[in-house]
Coordinates of C-alpha atoms and ligand atoms in Angstrom, one line a residue:
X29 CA 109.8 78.9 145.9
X30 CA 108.1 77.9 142.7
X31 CA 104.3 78.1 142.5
X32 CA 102.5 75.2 140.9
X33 CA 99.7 75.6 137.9
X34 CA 96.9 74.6 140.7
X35 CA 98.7 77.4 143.1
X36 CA 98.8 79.9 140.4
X37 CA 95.3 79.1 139.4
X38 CA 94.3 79.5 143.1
X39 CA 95.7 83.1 143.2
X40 CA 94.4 84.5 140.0
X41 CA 91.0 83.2 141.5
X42 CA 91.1 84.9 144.0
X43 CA 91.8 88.1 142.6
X44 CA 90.0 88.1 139.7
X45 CA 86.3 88.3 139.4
X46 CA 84.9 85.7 137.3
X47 CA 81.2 85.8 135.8
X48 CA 79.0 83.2 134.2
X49 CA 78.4 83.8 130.2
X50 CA 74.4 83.6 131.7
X51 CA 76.0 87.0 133.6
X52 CA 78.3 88.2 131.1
X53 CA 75.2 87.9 129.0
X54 CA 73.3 89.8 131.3
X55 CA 75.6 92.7 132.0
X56 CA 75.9 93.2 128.2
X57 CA 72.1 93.7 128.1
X58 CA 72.3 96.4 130.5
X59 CA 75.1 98.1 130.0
X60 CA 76.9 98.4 126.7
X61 CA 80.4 99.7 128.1
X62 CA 82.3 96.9 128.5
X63 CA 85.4 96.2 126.2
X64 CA 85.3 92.5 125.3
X65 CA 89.0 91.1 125.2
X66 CA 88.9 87.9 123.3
X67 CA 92.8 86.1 124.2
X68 CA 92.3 83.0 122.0
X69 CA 94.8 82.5 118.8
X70 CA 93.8 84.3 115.4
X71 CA 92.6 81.0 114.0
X72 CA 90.5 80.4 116.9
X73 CA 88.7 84.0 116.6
X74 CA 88.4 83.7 113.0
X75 CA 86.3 80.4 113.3
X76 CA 83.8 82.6 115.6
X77 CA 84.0 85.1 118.6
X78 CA 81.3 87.4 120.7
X79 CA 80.1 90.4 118.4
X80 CA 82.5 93.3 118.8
X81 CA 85.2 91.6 120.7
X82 CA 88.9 93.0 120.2
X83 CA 91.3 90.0 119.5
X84 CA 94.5 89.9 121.5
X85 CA 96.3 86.2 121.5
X86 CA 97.7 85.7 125.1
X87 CA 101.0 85.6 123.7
X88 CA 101.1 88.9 123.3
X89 CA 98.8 90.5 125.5
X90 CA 101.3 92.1 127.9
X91 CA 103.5 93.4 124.3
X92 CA 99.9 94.6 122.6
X93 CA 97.6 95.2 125.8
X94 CA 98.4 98.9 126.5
X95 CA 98.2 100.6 123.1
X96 CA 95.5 98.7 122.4
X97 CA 93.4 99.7 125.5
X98 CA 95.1 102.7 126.9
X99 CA 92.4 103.5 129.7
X100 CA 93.6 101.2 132.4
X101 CA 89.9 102.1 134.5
X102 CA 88.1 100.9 131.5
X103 CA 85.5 97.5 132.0
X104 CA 86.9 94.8 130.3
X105 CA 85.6 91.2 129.9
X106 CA 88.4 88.7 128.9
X107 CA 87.5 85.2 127.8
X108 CA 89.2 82.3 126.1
X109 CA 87.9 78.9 124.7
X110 CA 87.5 77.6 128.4
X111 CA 88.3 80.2 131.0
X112 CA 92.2 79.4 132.2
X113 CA 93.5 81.8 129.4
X114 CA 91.5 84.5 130.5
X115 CA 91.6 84.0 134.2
X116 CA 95.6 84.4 133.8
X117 CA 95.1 87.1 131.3
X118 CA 93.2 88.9 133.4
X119 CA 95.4 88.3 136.2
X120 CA 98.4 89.8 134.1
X121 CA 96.6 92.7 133.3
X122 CA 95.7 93.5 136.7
X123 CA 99.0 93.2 137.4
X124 CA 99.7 95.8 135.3
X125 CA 97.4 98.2 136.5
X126 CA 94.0 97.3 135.3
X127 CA 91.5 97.4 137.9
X128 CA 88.5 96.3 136.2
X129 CA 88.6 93.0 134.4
X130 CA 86.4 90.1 135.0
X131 CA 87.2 87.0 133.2
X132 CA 84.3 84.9 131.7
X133 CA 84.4 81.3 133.2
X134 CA 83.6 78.4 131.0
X135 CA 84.9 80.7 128.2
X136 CA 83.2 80.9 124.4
X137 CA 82.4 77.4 124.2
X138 CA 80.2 77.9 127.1
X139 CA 79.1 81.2 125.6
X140 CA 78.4 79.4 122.7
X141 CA 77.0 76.2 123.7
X142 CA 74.3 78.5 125.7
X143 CA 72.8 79.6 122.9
X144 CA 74.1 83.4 123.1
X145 CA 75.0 85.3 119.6
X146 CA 78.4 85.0 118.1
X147 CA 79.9 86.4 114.6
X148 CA 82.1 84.6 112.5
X149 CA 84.8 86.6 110.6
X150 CA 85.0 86.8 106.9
X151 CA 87.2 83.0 105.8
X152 CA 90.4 83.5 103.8
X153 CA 91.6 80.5 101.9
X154 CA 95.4 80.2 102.3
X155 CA 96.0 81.6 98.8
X156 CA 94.3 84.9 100.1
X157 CA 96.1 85.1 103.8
X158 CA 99.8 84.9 102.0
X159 CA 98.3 87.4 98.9
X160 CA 97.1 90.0 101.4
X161 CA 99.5 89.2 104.1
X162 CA 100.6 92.8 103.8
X163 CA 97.6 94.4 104.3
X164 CA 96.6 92.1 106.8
X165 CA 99.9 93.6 109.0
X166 CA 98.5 97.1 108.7
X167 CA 95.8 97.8 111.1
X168 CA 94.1 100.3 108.7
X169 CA 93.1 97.2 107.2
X170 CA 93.8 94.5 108.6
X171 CA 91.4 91.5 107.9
X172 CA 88.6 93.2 108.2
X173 CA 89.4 96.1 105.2
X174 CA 90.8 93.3 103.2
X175 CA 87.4 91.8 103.6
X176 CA 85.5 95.0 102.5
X177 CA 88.1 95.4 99.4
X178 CA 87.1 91.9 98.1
X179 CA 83.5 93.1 98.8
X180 CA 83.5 96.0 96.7
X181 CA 82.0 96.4 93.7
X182 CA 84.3 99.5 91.5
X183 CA 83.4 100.4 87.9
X184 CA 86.1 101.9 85.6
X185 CA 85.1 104.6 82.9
X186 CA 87.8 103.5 80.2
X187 CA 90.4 101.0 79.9
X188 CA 93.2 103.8 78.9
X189 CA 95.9 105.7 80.6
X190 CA 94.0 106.6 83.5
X191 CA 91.8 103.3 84.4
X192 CA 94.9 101.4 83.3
X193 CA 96.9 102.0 86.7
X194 CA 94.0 101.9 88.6
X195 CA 92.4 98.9 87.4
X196 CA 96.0 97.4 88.0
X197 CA 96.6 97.9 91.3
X198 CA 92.5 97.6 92.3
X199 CA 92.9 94.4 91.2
X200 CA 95.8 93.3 93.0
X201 CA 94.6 94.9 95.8
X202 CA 91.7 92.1 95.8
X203 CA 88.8 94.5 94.7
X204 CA 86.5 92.0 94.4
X205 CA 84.5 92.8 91.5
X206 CA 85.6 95.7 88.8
X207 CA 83.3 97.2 86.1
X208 CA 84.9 97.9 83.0
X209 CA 83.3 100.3 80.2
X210 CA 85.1 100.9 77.1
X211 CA 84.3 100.4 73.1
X212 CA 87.6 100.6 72.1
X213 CA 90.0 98.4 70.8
X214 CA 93.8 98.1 71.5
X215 CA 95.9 100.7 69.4
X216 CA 99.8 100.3 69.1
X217 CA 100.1 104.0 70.1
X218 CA 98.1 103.4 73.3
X219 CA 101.0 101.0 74.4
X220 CA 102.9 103.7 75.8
X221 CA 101.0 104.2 78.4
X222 CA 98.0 102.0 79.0
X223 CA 99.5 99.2 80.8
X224 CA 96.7 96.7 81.0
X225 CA 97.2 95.8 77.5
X226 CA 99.8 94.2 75.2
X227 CA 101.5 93.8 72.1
X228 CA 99.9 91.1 70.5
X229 CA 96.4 92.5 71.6
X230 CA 96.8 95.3 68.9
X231 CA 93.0 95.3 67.7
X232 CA 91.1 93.6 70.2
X233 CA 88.6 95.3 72.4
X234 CA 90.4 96.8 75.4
X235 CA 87.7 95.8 77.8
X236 CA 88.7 92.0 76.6
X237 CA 92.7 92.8 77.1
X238 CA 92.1 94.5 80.4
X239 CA 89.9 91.0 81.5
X240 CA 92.9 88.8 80.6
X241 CA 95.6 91.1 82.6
X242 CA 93.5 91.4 85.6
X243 CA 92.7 87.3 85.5
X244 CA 96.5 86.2 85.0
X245 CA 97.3 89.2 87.7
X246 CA 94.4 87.6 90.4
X247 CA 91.7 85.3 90.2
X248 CA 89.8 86.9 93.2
X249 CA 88.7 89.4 91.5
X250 CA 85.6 89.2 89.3
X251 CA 85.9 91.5 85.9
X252 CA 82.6 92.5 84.6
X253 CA 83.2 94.3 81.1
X254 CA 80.5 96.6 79.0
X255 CA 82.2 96.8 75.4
X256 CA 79.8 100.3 74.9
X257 CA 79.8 103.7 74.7
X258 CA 78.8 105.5 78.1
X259 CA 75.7 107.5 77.5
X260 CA 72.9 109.4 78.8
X261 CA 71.1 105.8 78.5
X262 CA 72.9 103.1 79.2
X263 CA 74.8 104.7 82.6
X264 CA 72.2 104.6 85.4
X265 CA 72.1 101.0 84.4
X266 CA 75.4 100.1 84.4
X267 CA 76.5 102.6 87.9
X268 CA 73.7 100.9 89.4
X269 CA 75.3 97.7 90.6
X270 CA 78.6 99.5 91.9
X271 CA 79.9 101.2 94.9
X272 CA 82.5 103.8 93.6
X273 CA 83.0 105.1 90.3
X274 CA 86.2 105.9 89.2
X275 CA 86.5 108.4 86.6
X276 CA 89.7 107.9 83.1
X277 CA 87.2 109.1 80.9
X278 CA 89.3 110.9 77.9
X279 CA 86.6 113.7 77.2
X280 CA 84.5 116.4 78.5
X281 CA 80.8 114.9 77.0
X282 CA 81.5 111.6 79.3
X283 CA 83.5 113.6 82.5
X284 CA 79.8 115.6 82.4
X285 CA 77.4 112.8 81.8
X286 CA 80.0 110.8 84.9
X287 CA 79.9 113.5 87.0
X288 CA 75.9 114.4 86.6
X289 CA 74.7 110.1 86.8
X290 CA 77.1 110.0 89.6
X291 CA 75.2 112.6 91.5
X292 CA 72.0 111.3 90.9
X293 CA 72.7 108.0 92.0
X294 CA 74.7 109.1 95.0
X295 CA 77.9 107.1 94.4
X296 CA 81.0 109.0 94.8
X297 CA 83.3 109.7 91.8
X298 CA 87.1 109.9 91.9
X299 CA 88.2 112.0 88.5
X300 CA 91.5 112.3 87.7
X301 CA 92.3 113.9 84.2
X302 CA 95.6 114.6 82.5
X303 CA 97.2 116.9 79.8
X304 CA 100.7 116.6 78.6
X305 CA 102.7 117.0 81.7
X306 CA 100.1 117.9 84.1
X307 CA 97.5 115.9 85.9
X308 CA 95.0 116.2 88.6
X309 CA 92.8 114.0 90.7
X310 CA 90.1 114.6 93.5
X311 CA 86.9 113.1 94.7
X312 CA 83.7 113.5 94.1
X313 CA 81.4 112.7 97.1
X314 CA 77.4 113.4 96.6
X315 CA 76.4 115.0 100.1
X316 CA 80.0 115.6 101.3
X317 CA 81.7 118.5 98.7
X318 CA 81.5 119.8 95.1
X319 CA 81.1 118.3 92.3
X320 CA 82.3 118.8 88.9
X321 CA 80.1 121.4 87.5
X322 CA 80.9 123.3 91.0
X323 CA 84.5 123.7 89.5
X324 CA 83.5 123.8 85.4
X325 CA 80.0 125.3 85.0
X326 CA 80.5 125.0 81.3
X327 CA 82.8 123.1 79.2
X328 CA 86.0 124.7 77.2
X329 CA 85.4 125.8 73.7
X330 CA 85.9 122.1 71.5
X331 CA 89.2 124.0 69.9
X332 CA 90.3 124.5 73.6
X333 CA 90.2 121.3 74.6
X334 CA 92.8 119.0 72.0
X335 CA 93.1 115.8 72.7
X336 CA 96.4 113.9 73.9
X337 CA 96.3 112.4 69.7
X338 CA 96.4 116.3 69.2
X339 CA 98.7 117.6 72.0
X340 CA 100.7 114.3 72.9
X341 CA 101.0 113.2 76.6
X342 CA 104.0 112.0 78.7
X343 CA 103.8 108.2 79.2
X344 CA 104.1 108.4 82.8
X345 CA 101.1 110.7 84.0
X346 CA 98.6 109.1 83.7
X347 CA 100.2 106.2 85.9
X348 CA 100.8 108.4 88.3
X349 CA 97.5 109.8 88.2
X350 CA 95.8 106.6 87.5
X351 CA 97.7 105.3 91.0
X352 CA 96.5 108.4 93.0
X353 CA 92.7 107.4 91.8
X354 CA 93.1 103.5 92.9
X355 CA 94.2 105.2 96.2
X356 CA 91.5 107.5 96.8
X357 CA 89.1 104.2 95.7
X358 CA 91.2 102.0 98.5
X359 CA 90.5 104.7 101.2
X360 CA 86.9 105.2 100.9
X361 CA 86.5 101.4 100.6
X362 CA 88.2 100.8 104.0
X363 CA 86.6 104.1 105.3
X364 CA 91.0 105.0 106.4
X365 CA 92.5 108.1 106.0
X366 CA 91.0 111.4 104.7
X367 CA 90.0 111.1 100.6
X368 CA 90.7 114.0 98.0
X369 CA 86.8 115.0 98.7
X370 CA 87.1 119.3 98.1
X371 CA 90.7 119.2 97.4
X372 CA 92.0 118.4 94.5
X373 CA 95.6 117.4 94.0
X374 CA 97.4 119.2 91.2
X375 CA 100.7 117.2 89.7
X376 CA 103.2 118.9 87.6
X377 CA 105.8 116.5 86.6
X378 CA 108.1 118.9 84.7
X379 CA 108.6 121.0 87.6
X380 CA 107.9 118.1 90.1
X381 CA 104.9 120.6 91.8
X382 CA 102.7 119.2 93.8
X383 CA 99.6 121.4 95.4
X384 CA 96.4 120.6 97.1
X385 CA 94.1 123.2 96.5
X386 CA 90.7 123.6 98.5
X387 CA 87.5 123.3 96.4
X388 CA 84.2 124.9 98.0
X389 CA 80.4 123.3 96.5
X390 CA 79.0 125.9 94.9
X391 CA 75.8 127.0 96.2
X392 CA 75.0 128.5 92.8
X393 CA 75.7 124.9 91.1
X394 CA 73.1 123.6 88.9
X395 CA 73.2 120.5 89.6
X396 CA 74.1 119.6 93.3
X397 CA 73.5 123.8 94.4
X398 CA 70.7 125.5 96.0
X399 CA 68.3 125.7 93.0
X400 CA 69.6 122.9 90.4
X401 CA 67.7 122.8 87.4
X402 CA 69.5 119.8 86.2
X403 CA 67.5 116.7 87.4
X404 CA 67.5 114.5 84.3
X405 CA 70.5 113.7 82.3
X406 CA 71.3 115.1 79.0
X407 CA 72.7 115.1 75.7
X408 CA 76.1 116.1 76.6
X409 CA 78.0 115.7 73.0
X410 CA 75.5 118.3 72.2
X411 CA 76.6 120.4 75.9
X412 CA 80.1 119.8 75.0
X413 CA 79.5 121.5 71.1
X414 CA 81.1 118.4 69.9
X415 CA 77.5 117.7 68.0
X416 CA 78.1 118.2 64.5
X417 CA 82.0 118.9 64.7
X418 CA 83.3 115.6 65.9
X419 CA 81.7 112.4 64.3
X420 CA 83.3 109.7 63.3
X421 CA 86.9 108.3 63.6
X422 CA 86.6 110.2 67.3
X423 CA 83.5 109.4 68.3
X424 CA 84.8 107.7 71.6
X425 CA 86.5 111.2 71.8
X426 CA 90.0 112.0 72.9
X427 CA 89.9 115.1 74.6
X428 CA 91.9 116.0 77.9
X429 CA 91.9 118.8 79.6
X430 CA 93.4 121.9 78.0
X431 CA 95.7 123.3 80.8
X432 CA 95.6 126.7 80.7
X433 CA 91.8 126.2 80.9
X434 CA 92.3 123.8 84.2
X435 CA 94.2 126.8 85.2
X436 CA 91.8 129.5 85.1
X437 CA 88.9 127.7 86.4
X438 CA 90.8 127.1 89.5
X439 CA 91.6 130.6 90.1
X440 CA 88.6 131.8 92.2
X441 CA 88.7 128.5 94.2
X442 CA 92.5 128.8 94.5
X443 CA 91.9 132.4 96.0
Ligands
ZN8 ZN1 78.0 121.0 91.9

């Protein structure tokens, strides 16, 4: 015989417990073990929910319950808008084996109309819930890492081959607000490989070209630009109001003067640096591994180091590199997955080679070791011998960094 709403009602009442939100209130004060279950829609979470509650819509509660909360002894308090949804959730779930879930009567309107807290979720327009509808389907991020993305605040060292793949796909990724320091202007032999600029932008500053890519690509995101040079006194100003630094410098005075202002500020760095068919990336992290100076005490010879206008680079590296760097940027952002930080990932295109090698802090480092004696930044053109050399036309310097050189500093930390 068919049971009617009242009988169902009836039965689920009687075997489920049902508290007050005056006693759900109550046993959350006293004992912080209990899983809240919200079963409302998404839209009706998103307007507001109790602090820490794990959203599962009715609908698919039996489908989504048990991976979601494997322990099937575990204290769970389910609640609704009113306390019917719940009371049959909770009904459902005992049916499948949970023995400890009370429902909440009165649901979170009565929660909410007692005066107890309640969070609201970060608001999406629709624009952004169909743009980020495919990160919202991962649960690595989900609403809530799409919400830190378009929180964070990410500066770029360069708009070139490096920064231009990552400053690409940052962006679309809805990186809220991106830094961009360059001082140099669009050059028709960048074109073949820094992708944020254009033809008809030949000879216009590249932090003005990058702007206008990342603002037709998505208006989320907010593009601060700094048409400079970085140097020793205008980078703890600038790093200041960002989260993550990410590193497409061209040359060794700026990778330095990154790498040292990056430690002092404690904001992690994630380098990347290319030379002909070769390319590497890794991270930074102040506190959590080495640091650049842990893997290159001292920088190469100025005549070891020639620049990609010297040695030429293949068009594609440094999108793959650049790509590898927004990754690492994504990941510490949503705090998913495990970042480049003491490995650093070695790409050789020619002979499609890639290795992860381990990287150790030195202890004997003088700048993040035991006894630094770096604590102020310094004149790193002059560090790097490129002083009197290298003036003007390459005073933004070019360099990359000279393989062979890559290659045996990485020797002891390979061994
Ligand atoms: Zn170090």
């Amino acid at each position: 015989m068919s049971k009617t709403f009242k009988q169902i009602m009836e039965e689920a009442r009687s075997e489920v417990k049902e508290l007050s939100p005056a006693e759900v209130n109550e046993l959350l004060q006293k004992d912080g073990n209990h899983l809240l279950l919200d079963v409302r829609e998404r839209e009706e979470y998103r307007d507001g929910h109790l602090e820490g509650a794990l959203s599962l819509p009715r609908g698919f509660l039996e489908i989504k319950v048990e991976a979601a909360v494997p322990d099937k002894s575990a204290p769970i308090i389910a609640y609704c808008a009113g306390g019917v949804r719940s009371l049959l959730a909770a009904k459902a779930m005992k049916d499948m084996g949970y023995q400890n879930v009370i429902s909440m009567s009165g649901g979170y309107t009565a929660w909410k109309t007692s005066g107890y807290n309640w969070v609201q979720d970060r608001q999406f327009t629709q624009e952004q819930a169909t743009r980020y509808s495919r990160h919202f389907l991962l649960p690595e991020v989900g609403e809530e890492g799409q919400a830190k993305l378009l929180d964070a605040k990410v500066l770029l060292v360069g708009a070139r081959g490096l920064s231009s793949p990552a400053t690409y796909y940052l962006a679309a990724a809805g990186v809220g607000t991106l830094g961009i320091v360059d001082n140099d202007v669009v050059d028709l032999s960048n074109l073949q490989r820094q992708i944020l600029h254009a033809n008809d932008r030949v000879g216009m500053p590249k932090t003005e070209s990058a702007k206008k890519t990342i603002n037709a690509l998505n208006p989320d995101v907010r593009v601060v630009t700094y048409q400079e040079k970085l140097t020793s006194q205008n980078i703890m100003r600038i790093i200041k109001d960002y989260d993550i630094v990410v590193d497409g410098c061209d040359n060794f005075p700026t990778r330095y003067l990154v790498n040292d202002a990056c430690f002092m500020a404690k904001k992690p760095n994630v380098h990347g640096s290319i030379f002909q068919f070769e390319g590497q990336a890794t991270v930074f992290y102040p506190g959590k591994g080495p640091c650049y100076r842990c893997l290159y005490p001292e920088p190469p010879p100025p005549d070891m180091a020639p620049s990609c206008q010297e040695a030429g680079v293949l068009g594609v590296l440094p999108g793959l590199i650049g790509v590898i760097q927004a990754l690492e940027t994504i990941k510490l952002i949503i705090g998913k997955g495990d970042p480049l930080i003491g490995r650093l990932l070695c790409f050789n295109t020619l002979g499609m080679e890639i290795t992860n090698l381990k990287l150790k802090a030195d202890p004997a480092c003088p700048l993040c070791g035991e006894k630094p004696t770096i604590h102020n930044l310094i004149d790193y053109e002059e560090f790097c011998g490129l002083r009197a050399a290298h003036a003007a036309p390459e005073a933004t310097g070019s360099r990359e960094s000279n393989s062979s050189s890559l290659r045996s500093g990485l020797q002891p930390l390979n061994a």
